[in-house]
Coordinates of C-alpha atoms and ligand atoms in Angstrom, one line a residue:
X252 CA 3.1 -17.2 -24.1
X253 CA 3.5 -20.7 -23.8
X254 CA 0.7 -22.4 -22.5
X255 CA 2.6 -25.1 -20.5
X256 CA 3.5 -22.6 -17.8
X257 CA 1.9 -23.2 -15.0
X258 CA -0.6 -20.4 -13.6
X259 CA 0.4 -19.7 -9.9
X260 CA -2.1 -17.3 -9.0
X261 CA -5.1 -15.9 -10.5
X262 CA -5.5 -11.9 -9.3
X263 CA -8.0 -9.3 -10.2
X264 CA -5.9 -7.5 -13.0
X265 CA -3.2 -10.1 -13.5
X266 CA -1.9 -13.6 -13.5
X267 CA 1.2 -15.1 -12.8
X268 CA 3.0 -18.3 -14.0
X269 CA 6.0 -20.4 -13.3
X270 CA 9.0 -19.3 -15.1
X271 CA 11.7 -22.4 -16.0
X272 CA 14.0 -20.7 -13.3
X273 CA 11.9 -21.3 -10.3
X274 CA 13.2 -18.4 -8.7
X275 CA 11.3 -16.1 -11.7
X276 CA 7.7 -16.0 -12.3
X277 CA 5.6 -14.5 -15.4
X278 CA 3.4 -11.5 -14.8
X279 CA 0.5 -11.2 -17.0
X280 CA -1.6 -7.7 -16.6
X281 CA -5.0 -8.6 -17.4
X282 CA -7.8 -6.5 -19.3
X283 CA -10.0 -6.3 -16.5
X284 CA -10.8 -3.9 -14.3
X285 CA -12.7 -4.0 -10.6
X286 CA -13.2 -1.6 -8.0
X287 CA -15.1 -1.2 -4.7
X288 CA -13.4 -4.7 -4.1
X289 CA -14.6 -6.5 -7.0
X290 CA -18.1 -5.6 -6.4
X291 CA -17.7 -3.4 -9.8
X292 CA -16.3 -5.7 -12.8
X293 CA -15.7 -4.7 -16.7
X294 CA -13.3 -5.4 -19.1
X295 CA -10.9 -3.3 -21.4
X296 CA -9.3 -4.3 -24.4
X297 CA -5.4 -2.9 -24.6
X298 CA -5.9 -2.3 -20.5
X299 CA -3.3 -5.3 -20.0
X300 CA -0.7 -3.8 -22.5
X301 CA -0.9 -0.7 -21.2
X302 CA -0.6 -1.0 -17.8
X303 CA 2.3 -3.4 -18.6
X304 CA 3.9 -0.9 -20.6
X305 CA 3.6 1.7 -17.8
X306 CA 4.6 -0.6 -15.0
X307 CA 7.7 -1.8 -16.5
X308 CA 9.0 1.6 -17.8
X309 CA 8.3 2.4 -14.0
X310 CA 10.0 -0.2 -12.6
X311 CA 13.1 0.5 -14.8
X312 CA 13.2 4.1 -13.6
X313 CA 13.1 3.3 -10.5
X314 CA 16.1 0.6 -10.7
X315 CA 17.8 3.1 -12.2
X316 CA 17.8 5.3 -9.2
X317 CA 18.7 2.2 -6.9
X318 CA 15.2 1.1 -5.7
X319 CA 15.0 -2.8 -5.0
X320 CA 12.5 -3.8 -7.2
X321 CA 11.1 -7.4 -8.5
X322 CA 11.1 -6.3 -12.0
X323 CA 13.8 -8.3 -15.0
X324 CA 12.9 -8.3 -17.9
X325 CA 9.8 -7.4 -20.8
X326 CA 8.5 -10.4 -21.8
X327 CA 5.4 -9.9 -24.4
X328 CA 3.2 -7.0 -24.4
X329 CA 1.3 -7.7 -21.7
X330 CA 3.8 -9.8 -19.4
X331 CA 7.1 -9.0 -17.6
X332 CA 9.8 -11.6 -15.8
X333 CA 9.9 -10.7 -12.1
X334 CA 11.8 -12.1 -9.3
X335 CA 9.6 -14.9 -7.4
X336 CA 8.6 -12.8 -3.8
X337 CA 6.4 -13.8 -1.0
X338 CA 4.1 -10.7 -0.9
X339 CA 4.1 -9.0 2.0
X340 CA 0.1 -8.6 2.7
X341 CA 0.0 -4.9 3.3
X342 CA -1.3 -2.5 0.8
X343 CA 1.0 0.7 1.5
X344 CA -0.8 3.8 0.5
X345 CA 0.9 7.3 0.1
X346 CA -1.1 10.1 -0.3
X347 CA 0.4 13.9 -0.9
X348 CA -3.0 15.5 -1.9
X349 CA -6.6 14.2 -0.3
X350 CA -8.9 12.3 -1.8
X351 CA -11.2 9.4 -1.9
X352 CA -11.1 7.5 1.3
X353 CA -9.4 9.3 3.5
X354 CA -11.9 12.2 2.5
X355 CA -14.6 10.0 3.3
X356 CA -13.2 8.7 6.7
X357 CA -12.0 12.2 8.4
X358 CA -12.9 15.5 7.9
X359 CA -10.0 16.4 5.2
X360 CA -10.9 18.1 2.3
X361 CA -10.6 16.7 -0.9
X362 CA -7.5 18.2 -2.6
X363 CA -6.0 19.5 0.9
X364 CA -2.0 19.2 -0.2
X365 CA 0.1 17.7 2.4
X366 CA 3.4 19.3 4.0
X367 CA 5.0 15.9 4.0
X368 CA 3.4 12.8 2.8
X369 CA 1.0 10.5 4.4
X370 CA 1.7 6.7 3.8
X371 CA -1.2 4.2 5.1
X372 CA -1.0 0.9 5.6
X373 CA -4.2 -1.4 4.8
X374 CA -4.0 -5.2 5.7
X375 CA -4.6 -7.1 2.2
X376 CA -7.4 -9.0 3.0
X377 CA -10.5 -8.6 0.7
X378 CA -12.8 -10.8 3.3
X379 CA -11.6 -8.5 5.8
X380 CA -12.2 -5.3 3.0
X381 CA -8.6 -4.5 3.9
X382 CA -8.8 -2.6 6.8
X383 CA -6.3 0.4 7.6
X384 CA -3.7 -0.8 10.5
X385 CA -1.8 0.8 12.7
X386 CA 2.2 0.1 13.3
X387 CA 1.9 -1.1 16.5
X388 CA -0.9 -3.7 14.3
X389 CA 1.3 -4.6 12.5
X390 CA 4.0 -5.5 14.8
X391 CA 1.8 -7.6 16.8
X392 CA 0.4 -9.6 14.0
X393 CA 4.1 -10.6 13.1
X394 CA 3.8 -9.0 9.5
X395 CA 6.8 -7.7 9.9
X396 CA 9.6 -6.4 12.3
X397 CA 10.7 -3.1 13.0
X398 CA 13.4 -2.5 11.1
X399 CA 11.6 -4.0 8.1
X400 CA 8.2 -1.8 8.3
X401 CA 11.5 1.6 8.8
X402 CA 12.8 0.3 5.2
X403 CA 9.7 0.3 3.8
X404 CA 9.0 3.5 4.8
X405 CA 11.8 4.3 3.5
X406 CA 11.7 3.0 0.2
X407 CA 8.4 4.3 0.2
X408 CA 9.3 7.8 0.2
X409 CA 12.0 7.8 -1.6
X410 CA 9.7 6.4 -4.6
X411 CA 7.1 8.8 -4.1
X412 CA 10.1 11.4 -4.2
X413 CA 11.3 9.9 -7.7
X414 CA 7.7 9.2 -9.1
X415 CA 6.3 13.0 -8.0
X416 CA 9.1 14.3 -10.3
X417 CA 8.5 11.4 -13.1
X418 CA 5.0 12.4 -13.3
X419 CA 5.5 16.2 -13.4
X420 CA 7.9 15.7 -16.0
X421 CA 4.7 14.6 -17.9
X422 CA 2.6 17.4 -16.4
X423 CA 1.1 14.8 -14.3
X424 CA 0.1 15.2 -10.9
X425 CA 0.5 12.4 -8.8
X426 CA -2.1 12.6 -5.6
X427 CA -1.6 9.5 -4.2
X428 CA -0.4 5.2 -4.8
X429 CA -0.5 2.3 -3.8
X430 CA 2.5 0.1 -3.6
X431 CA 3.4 -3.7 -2.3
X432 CA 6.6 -5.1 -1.4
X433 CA 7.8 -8.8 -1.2
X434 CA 10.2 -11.0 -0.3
X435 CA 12.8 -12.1 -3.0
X436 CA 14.5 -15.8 -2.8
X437 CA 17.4 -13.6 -0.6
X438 CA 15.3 -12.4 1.9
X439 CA 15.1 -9.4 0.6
X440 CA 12.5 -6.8 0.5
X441 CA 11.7 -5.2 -2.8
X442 CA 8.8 -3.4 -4.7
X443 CA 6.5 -5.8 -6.1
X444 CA 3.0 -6.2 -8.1
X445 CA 2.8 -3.3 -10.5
X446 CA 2.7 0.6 -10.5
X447 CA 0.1 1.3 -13.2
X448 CA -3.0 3.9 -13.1
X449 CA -5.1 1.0 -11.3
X450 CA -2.9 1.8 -8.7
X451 CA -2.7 5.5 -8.5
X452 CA -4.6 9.4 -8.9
X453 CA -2.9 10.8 -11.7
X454 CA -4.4 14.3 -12.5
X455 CA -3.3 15.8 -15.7
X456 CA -1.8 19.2 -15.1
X457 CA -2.7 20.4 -18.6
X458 CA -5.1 23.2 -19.0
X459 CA -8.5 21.4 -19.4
X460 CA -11.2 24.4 -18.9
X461 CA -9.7 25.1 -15.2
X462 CA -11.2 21.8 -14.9
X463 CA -9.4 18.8 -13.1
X464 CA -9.3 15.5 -15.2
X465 CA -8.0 12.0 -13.6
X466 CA -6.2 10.0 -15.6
X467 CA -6.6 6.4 -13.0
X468 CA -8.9 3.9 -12.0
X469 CA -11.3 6.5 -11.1
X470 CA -12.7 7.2 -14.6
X471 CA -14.0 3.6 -14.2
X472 CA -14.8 3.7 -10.3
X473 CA -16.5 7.3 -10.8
X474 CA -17.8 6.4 -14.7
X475 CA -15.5 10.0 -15.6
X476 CA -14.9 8.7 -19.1
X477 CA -13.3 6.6 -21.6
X478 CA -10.3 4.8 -19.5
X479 CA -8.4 3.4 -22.1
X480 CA -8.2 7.2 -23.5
X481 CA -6.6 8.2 -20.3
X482 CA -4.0 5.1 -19.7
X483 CA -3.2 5.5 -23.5
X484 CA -2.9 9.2 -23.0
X485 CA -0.3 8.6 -20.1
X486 CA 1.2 5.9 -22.1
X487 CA 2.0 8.5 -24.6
X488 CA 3.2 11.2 -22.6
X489 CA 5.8 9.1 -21.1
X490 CA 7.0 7.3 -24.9
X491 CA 7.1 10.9 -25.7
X492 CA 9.5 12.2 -23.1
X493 CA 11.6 9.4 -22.8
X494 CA 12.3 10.3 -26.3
X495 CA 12.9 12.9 -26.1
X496 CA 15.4 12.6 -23.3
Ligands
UDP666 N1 -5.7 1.7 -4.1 C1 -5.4 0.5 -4.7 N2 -6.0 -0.7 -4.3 C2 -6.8 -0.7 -3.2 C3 -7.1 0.5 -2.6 C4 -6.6 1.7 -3.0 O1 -4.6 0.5 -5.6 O2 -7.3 -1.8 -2.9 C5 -5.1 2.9 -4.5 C6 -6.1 3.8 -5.2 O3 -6.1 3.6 -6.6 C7 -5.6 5.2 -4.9 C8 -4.8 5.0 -3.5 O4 -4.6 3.6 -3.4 O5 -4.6 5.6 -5.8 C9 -5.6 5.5 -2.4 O6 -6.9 4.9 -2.4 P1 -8.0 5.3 -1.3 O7 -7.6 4.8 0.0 O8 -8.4 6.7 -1.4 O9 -9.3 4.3 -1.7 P2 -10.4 4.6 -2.7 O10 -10.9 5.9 -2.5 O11 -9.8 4.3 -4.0 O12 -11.4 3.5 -2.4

């Protein structure tokens, strides 16, 4: 990369730099991994490729079935061009099986399967510990209008439509996400940040001893194993289909 771009912003997984086009930026996916809002730290080597790999294959897919997304073009392993977005500071959540917090704040059982998906939105704000909000929060803290928070609800659903089907391709399970959307240089809202396991519950359908393994972030939250084994093995699965597709 050259070094002469400026660094922008410094995140917990990734950085980003001015592009020449100011309306681009660099995304760099970092080897690092925290959870419990940073209060667990460790490091990875390959993480960054990976979950740039994984992201941008993503990201393409979901182009390709007409989602607005941030995404250009690959860059180096571990970086991707991206439009230039304001982020819109909500963390939008969609669950369609229970687990982790939302087992821990209500009386849902883990692995309860939904009817129809549950999307939650969180108010990015690690001083705050991003809180869950309501609609009618986020109306009256101005983050966005109505019409905006029914698109992204919207495009939401329709991505957790696309990526449930992705993933079972791959004899993945996909229990829940967590996505962010942005701004372009148009106004207009689109996908944004990343979609890699840091990001998701992934739970490999393959026969493993009727037991379940996760494939995510939570080997490393819940110390369930090697992680890069699991975001290599996912890596895989999906070189492998598109392949043979
Ligand atoms: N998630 C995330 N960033 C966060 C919080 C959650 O990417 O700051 C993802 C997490 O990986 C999972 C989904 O959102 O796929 C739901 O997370 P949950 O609310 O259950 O929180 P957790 O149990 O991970 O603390």
């Amino acid at each position: 990369m050259n070094t002469n771009n400026e660094l922008i912003y410094e995140g917990k997984a990734k950085k980003i730099f001015a592009n020449k086009n100011p309306k681009e930026v660099i995304i760099k996916f970092k080897d690092d991994a925290t959870a419990f809002n940073a209060a667990k730290k460790s490091t990875f080597e390959g993480k960054g490729e990976l979950n740039c790999f994984i992201s941008q294959t993503i990201f393409k897919h979901l182009i390709n079935q007409n989602i607005p997304t941030h995404y250009i073009h690959s860059h180096s392993k571990s970086s991707f061009i991206a439009q230039r977005v304001e982020i819109i500071p909500l963390e939008v959540v969609v669950r369609n099986t229970a687990y982790g917090s939302i087992c821990k704040q209500t009386n849902i059982v883990p692995g309860t399967i939904f009817k129809d998906p549950l999307i939650d939105f969180y108010f990015k704000d690690d001083e705050l510990n991003d809180p869950l909000l309501t609609i009618d929060r986020i109306l009256l803290m101005n983050i966005l209008e109505q019409d905006e928070l029914i698109l992204i609800k919207e495009l939401t659903l329709k991505i957790n439509l696309i990526l449930k089907k992705f993933f079972s391709n791959i004899q993945i399970k996909l229990v829940d996400f967590k996505v962010e959307f942005g701004k372009n240089p148009n106004g207009k809202i689109v996908l944004a940040d990343e979609f890699s396991p840091d990001n998701c519950r992934l739970w490999d359908l393959k026969e493993n001893n009727g037991k379940i393994e996760s494939l995510d972030k939570d080997r490393f939250r819940h110390d369930l194993g090697d992680l890069i084994e699991a975001y290599s093995e996912i890596s895989n699965r999906i070189k492998n289909f598109i392949s043979s597709t």
